[in-house]
Short mmCIF file of C-alpha atoms and ligand atoms in Angstrom, two decimals:
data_model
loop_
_atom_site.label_atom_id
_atom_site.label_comp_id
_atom_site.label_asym_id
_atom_site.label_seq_id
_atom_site.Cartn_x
_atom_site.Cartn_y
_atom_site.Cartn_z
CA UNK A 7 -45.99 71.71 89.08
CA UNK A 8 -44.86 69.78 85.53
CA UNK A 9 -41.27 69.10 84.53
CA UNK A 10 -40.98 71.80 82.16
CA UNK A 11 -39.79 68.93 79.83
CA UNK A 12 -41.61 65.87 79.66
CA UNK A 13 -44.35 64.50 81.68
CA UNK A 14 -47.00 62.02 81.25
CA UNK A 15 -50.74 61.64 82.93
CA UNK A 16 -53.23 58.80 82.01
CA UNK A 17 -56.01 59.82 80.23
CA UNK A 18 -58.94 57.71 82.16
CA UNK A 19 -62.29 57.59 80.40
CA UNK A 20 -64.46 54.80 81.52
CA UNK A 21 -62.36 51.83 80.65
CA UNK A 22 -60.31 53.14 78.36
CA UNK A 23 -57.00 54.76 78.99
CA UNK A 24 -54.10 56.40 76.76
CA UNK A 25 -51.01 58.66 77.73
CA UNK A 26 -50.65 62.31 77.62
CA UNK A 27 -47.28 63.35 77.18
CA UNK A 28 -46.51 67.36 77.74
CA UNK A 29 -43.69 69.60 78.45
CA UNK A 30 -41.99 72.51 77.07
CA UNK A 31 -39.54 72.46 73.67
CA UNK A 32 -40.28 68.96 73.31
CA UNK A 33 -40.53 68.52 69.99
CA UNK A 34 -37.79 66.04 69.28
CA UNK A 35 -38.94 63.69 72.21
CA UNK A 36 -42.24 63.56 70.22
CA UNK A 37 -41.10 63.00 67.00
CA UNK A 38 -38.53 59.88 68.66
CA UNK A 39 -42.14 58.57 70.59
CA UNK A 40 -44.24 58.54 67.65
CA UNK A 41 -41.09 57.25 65.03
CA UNK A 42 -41.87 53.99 67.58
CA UNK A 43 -45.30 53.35 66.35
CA UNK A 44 -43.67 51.52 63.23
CA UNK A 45 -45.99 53.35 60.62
CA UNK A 46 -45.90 52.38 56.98
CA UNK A 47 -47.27 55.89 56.43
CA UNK A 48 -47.60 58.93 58.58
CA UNK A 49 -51.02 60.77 57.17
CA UNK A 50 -50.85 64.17 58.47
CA UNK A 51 -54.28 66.30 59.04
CA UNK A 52 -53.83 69.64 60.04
CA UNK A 53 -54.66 73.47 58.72
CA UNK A 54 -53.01 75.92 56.69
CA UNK A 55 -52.11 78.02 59.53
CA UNK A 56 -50.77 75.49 61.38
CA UNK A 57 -49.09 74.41 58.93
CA UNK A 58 -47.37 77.49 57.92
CA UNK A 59 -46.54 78.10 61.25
CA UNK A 60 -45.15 74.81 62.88
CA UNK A 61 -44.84 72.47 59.83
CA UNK A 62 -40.67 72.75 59.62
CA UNK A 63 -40.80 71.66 63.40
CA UNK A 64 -42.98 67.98 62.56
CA UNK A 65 -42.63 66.94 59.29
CA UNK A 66 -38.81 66.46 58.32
CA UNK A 67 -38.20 65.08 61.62
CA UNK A 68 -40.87 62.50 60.87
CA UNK A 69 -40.47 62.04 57.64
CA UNK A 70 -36.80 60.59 58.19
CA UNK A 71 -38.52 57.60 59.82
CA UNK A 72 -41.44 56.90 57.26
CA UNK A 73 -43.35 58.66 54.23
CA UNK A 74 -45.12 61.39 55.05
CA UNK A 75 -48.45 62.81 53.47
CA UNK A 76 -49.42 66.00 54.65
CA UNK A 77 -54.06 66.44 54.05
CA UNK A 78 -54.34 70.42 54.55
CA UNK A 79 -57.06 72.66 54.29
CA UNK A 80 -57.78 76.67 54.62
CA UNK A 81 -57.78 77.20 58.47
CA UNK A 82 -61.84 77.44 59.81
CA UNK A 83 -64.77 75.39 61.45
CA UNK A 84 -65.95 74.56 58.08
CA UNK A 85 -63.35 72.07 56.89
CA UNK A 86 -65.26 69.75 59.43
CA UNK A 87 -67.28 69.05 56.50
CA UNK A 88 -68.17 65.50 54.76
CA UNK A 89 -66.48 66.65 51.41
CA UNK A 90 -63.48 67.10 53.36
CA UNK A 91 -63.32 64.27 54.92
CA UNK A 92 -64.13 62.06 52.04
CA UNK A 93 -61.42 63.58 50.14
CA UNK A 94 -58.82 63.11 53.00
CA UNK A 95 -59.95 59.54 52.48
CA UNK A 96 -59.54 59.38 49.04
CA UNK A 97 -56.51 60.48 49.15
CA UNK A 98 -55.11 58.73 51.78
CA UNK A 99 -56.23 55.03 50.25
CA UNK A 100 -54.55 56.51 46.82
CA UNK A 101 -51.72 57.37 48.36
CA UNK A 102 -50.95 53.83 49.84
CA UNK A 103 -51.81 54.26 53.63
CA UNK A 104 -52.82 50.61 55.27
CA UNK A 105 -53.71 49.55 58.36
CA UNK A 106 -50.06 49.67 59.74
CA UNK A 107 -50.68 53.95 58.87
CA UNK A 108 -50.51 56.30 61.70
CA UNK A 109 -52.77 59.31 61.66
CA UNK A 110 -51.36 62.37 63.14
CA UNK A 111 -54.14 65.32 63.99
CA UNK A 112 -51.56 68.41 63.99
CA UNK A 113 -54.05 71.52 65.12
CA UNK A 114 -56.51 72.88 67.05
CA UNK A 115 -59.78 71.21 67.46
CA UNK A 116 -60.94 71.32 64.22
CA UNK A 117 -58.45 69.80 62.47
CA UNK A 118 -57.87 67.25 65.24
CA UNK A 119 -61.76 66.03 65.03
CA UNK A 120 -61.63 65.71 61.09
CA UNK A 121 -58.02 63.60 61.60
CA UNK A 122 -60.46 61.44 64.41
CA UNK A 123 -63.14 60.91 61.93
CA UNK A 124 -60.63 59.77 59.35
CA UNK A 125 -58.59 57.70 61.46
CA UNK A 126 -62.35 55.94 62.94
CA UNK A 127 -63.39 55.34 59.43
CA UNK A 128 -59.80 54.37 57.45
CA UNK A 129 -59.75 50.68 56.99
CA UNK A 130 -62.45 50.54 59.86
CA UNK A 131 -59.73 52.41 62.14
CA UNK A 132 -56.30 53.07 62.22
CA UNK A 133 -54.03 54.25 64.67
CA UNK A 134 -54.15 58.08 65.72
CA UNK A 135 -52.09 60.37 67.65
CA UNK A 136 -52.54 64.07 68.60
CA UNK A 137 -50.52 67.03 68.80
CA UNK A 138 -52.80 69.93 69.73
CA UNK A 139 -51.70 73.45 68.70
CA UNK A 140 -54.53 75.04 70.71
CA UNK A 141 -55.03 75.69 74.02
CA UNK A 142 -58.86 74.20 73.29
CA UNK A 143 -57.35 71.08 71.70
CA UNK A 144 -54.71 70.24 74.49
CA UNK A 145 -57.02 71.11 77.35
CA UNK A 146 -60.74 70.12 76.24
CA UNK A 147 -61.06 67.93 72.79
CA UNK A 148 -58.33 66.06 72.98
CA UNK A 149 -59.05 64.16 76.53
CA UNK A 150 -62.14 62.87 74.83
CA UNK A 151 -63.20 59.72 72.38
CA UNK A 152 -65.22 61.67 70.60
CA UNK A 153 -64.90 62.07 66.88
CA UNK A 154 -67.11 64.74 64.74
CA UNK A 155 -67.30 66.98 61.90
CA UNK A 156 -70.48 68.80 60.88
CA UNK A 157 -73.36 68.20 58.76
CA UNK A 158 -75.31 71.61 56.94
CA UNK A 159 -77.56 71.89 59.65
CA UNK A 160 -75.62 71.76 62.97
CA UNK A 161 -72.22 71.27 64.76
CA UNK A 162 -70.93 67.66 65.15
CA UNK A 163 -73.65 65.69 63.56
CA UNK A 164 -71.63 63.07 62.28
CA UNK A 165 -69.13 61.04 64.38
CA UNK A 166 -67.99 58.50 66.12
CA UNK A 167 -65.81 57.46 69.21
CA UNK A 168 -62.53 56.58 68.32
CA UNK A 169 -59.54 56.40 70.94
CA UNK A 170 -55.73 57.98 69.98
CA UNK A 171 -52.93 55.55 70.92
CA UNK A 172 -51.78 59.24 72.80
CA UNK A 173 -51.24 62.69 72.80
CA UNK A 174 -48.38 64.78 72.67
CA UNK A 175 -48.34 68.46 73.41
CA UNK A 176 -45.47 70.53 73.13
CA UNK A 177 -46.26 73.83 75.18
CA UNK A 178 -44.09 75.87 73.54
CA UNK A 179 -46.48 75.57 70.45
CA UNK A 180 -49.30 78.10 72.08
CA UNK A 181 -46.78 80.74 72.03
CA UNK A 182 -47.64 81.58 68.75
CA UNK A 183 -51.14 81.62 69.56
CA UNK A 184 -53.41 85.23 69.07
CA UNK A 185 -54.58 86.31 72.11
CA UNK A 186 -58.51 85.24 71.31
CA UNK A 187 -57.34 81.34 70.87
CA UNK A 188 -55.51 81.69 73.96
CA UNK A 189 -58.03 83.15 75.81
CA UNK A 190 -60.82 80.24 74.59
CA UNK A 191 -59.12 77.65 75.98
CA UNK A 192 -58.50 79.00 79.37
CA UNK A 193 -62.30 79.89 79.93
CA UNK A 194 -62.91 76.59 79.41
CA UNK A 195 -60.37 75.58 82.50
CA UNK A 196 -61.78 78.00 84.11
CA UNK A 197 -65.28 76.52 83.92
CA UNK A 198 -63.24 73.00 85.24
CA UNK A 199 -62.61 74.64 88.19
CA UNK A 200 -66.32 76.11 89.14
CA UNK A 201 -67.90 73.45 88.21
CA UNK A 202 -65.46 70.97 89.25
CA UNK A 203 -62.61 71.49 91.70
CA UNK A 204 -63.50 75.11 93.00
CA UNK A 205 -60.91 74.17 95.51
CA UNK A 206 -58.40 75.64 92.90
CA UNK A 207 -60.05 78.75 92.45
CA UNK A 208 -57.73 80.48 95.03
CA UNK A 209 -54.97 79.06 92.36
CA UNK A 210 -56.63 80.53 89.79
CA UNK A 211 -56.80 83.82 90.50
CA UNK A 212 -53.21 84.08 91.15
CA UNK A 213 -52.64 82.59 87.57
CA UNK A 214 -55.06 84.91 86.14
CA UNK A 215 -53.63 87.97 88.06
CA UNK A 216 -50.20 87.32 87.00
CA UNK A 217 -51.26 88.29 83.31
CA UNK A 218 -49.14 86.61 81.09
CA UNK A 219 -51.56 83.51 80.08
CA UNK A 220 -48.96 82.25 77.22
CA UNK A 221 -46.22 81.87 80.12
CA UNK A 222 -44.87 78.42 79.96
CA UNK A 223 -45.49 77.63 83.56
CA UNK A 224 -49.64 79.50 83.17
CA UNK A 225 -49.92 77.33 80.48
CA UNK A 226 -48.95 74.03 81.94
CA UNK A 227 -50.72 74.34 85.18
CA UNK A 228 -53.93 75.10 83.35
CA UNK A 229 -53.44 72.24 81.40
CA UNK A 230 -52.71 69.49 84.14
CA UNK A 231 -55.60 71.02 85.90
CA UNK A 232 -57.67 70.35 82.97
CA UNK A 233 -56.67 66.89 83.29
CA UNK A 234 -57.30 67.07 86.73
CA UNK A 235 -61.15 68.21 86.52
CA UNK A 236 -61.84 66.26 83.29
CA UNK A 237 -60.82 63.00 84.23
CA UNK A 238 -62.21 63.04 87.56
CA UNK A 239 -65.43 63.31 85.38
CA UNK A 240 -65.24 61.21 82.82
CA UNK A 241 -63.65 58.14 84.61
CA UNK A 242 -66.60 56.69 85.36
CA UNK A 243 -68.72 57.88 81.82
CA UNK A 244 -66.45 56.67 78.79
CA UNK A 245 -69.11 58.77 76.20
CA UNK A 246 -69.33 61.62 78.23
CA UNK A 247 -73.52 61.35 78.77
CA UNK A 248 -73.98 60.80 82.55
CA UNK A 249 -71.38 62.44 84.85
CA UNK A 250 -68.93 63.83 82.24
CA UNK A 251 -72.32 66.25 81.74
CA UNK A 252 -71.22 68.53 84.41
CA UNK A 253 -68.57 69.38 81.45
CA UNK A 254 -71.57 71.44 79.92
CA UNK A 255 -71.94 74.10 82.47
CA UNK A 256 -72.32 77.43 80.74
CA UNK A 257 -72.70 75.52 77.54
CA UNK A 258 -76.60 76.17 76.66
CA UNK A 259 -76.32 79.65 76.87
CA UNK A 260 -73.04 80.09 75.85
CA UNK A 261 -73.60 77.73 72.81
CA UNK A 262 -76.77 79.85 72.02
CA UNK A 263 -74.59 83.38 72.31
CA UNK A 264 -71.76 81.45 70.50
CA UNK A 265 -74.47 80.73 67.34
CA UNK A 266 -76.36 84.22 67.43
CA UNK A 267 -73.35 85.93 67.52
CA UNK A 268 -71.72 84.28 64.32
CA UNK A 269 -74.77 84.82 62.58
CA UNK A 270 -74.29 88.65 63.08
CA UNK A 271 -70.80 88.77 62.89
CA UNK A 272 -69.32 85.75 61.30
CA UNK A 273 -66.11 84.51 62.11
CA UNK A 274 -65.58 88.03 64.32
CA UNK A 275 -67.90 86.48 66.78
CA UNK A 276 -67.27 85.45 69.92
CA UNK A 277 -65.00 82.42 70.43
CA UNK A 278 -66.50 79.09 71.75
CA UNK A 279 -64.39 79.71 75.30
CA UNK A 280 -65.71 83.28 75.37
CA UNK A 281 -68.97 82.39 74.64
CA UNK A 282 -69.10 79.62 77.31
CA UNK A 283 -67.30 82.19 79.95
CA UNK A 284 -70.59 84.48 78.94
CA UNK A 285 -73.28 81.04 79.60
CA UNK A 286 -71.69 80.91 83.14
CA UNK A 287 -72.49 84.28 84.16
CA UNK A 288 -75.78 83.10 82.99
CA UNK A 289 -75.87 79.76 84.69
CA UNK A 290 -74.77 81.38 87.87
CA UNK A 291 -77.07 84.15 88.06
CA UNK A 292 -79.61 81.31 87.34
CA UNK A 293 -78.41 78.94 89.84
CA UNK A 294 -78.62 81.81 92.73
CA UNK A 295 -82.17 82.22 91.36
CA UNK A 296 -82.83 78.73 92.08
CA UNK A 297 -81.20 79.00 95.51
CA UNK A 298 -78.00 77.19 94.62
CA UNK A 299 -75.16 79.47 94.48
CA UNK A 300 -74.52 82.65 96.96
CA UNK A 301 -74.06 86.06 95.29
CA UNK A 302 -70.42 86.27 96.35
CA UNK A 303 -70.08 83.09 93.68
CA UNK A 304 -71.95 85.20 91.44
CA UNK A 305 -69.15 88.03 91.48
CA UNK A 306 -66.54 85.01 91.56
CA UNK A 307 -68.00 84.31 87.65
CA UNK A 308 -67.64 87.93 86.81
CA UNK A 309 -64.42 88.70 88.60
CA UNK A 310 -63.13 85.89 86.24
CA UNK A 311 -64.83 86.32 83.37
CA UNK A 312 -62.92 90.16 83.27
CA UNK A 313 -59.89 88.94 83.66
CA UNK A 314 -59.97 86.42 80.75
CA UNK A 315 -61.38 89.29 78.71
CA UNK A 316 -64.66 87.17 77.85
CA UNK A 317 -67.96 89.11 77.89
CA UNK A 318 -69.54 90.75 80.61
CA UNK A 319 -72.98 91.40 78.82
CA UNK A 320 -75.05 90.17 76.07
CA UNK A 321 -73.08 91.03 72.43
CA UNK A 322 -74.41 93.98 70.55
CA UNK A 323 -77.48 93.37 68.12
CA UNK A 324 -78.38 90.48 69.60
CA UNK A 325 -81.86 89.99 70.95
CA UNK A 326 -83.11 88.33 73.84
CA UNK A 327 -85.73 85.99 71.95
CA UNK A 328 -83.42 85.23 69.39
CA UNK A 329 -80.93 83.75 72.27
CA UNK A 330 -83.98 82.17 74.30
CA UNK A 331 -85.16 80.42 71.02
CA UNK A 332 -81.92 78.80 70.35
CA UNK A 333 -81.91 77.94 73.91
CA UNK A 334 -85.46 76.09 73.30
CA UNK A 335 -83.36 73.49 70.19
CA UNK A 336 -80.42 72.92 72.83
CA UNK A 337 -78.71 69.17 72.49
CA UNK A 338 -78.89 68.04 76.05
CA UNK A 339 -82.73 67.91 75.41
CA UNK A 340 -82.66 64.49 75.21
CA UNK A 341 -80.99 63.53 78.24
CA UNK A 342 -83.89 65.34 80.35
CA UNK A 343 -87.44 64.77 79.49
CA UNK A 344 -88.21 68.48 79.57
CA UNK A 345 -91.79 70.89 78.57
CA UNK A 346 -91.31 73.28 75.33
CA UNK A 347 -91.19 75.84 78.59
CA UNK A 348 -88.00 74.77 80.16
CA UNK A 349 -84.91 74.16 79.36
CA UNK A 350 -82.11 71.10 80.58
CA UNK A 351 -79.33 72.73 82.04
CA UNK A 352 -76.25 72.28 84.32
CA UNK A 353 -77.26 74.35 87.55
CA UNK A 354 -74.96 74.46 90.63
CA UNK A 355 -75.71 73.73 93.94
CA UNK A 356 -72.29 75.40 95.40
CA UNK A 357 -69.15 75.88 93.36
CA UNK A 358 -68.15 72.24 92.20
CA UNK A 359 -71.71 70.64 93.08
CA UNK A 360 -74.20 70.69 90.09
CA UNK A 361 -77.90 70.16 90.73
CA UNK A 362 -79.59 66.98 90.11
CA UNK A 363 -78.14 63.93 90.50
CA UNK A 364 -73.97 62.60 90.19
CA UNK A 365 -75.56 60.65 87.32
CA UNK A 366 -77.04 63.07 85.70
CA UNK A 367 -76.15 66.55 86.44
CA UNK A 368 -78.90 68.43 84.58
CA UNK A 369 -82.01 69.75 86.02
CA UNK A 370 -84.91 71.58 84.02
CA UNK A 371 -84.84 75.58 84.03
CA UNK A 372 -88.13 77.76 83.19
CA UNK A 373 -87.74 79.21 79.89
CA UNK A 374 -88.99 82.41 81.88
CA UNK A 375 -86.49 82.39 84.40
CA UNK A 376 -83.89 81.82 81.67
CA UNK A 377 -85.43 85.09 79.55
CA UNK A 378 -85.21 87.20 82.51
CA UNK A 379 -81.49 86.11 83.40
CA UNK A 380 -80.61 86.85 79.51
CA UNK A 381 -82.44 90.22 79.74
CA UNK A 382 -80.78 91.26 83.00
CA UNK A 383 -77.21 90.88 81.37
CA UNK A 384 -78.38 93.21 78.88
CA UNK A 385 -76.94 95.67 81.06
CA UNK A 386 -73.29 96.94 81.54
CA UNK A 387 -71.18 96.52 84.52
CA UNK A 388 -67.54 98.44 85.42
CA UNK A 389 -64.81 98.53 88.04
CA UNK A 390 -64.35 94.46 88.07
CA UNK A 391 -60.68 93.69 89.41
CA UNK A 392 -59.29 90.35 89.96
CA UNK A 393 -58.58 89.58 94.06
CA UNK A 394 -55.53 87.81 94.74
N1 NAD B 30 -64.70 66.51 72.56
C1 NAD B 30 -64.35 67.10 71.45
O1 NAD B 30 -64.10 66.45 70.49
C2 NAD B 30 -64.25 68.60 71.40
C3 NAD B 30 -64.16 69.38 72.55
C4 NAD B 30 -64.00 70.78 72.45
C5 NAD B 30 -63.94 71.37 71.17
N2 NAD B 30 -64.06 70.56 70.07
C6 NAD B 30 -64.03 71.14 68.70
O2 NAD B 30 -62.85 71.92 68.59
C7 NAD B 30 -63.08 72.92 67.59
C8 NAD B 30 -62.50 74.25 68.06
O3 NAD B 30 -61.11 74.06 68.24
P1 NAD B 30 -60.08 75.28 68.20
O4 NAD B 30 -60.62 76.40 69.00
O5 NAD B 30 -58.75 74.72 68.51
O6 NAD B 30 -60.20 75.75 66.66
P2 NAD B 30 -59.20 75.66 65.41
O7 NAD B 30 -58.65 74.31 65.26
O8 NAD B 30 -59.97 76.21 64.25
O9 NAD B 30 -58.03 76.68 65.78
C9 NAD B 30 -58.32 78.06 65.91
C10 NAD B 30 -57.38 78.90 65.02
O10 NAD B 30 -56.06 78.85 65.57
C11 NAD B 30 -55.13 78.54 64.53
N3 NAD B 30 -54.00 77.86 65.17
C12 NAD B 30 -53.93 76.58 65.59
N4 NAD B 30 -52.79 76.37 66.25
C13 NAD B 30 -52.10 77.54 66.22
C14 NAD B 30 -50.85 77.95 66.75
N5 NAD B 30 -50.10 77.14 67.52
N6 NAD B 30 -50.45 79.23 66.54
C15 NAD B 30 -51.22 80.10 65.84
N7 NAD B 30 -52.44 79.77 65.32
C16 NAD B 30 -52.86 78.49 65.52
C17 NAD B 30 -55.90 77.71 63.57
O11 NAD B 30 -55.30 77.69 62.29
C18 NAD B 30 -57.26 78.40 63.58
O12 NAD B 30 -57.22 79.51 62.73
C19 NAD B 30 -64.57 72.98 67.35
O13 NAD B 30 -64.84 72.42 66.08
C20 NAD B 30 -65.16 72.10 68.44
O14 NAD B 30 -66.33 71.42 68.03
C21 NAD B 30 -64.19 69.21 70.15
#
């Protein structure tokens, strides 16, 4: 288990390698690490929320070493836009930040990927650092290169790779998390350890049974597992599109559930984590179809997916072709050379082993078999309770 106040992992993706330095109340150390970068100019991307929130805790500490400019918007997926992030360019170039500027990505995921974008394209890059607010950003977006905000028609068109000199996460900022942004980010870990390092399940449980997911100590276990999983992935596949794809279990269906569900209910939806928690009961069910995994792994998914809260059957109003033909657009379509009638998908063998090959962990699913499984979780099940 983490110092509670200041530890550091390698970040290992492909060649490329940055620190991660986490701990609890660590606020000042952070401000003191990133004072050393030497900025001319610290341009600050981040939300209103986040803002309001934990601004008083970053910026007056960092503005005593160099000028500050703080680029905020309205809190929401939809600041990843291109309007936004010419404007946070605009303003940055006629504010006087050069190359020796230091981008700092203060947020959750969305701000953090519209600070990457802008740190990728200022001056043809300039330093960038992260400190994640969210347990999505700390534990998923930020142990990644890549760099994307949204076009009109679909999530993360536009982008780039772009790597942060490091990241700094001070736990004690998810306290002030709501429950649902808590909850995202740990179904994500959660998928880390079935499709990854089920040898931590055991672990898991314990965590999850204990109930209090914002606990300092929950909170910083999940996260150096995180590491843990993701990096044993993604050593070896710098851009995430070989290995690093096992990352996407429970993501077609889940992504699919994630869009339907926002269409019907808008930002009430589902979160991303939630939905993903909901695309591995899928991908499960599917995989025992298949032969891969036993039905006791099956209940594993659900006893889990209860305790985080997430789903147990398809949202209300939402209908099965609807899902199935979002299913049939997915974006790991490409890696696979698929029929209109099936689907690419991470399937697993056993907990921790997908289907296919180490390179590429994606094998093609009958768009039948995936209707059925989608149809079957149509239906509602009770008395789920976590095992020790
Ligand atoms: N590899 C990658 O780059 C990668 C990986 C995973 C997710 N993502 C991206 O991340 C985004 C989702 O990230 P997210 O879930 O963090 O969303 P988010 O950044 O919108 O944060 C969710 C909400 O929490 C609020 N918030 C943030 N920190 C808070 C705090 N400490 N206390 C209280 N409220 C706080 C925000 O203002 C927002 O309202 C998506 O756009 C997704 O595409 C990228």
């Amino acid at each position: 288990m983490a110092d509670m106040n200041w530890n550091m992992r390698t970040v290992a993706l492909g060649e490329t390698r940055y620190p991660y330095f986490y701990g609890y109340d660590c606020m000042d150390r952070i401000v003191t690490s990133i004072a050393a970068y030497d900025a001319d100019r610290f341009i600050v991307v981040t939300d209103d929320n986040v803002l309001a929130r934990h601004g008083e805790s970053l910026l007056p500490a960092l503005g005593a070493h160099a000028p500050v400019q703080v680029l905020s918007l309205p809190a929401g997926e939809n600041i990843k836009s291109p309007a936004n992030l010419a404007s946070h360019l605009e303003e940055a170039i006629a504010s006087g930040a050069t190359r020796r500027s230091v981008v700092v990505a203060f947020g959750g995921g969305v701000p953090g990927n519209l600070a990457g974008v802008v740190a990728a394209l200022l001056f043809r890059g300039v330093r960038l650092v992260h400190i994640p607010t969210t347990t999505v950003a700390a534990m998923d977006s930020v142990i990644s290169l890549k760099q994307a905000i949204n076009s009109c028609s679909g999530k993360n068109h536009i982008g780039t790779y772009h790597t942060p000199e490091a990241v700094y996460l001070d736990v004690a900022l998810l306290r002030t998390l709501g429950d649902r942004e808590l909850r995202s980010g740990l179904c994500e870990a959660t998928k880390n350890c079935l499709a990854i390092r089920p040898d931590v399940v055991p672990d898991l449980r314990r965590v999850l049974a204990r109930g209090d997911l914002a606990a300092p100590d929950t909170l910083l276990w999940l996260l150096e597992e995180s590491l843990e999983a993701k990096i044993s992935v993604t050593a070896q596949d710098r851009y995430e599109q070989r290995t690093g794809l096992v990352l996407e279990y429970g993501h077609t269906l889940g992504h699919a559930v994630e869009l339907c569900d926002q269409r019907l209910r808008g930002s009430a939806g589902l979160s991303h984590g939630e939905a993903v928690m909901f695309g591995m009961l899928a991908a499960a069910r599917i995989s025992a179809q298949v032969g891969g995994l036993t039905l006791d792994d099956v209940a594993l998914h659900d006893e889990l997916a209860h305790a985080l809260g997430a789903p147990l059957v398809v949202p209300a109003g939402l209908e099965t072709a609807e899902v199935v033909g979002v299913v049939r657009r997915d974006n790991k379509r490409g890696y696979l050379p698929v029929t209109g009638e099936e689907a690419a998908m991470v399937v697993l063998d056993e907990l921790g082993t997908p289907m296919g090959s180490r390179e590429l962990p994606l094998v093609p699913v009958p768009m039948d078999l995936i209707r059925e499984t989608v149809a079957g979780l149509r239906t509602e099940r009770h008395g789920l309770t976590l095992q020790r």
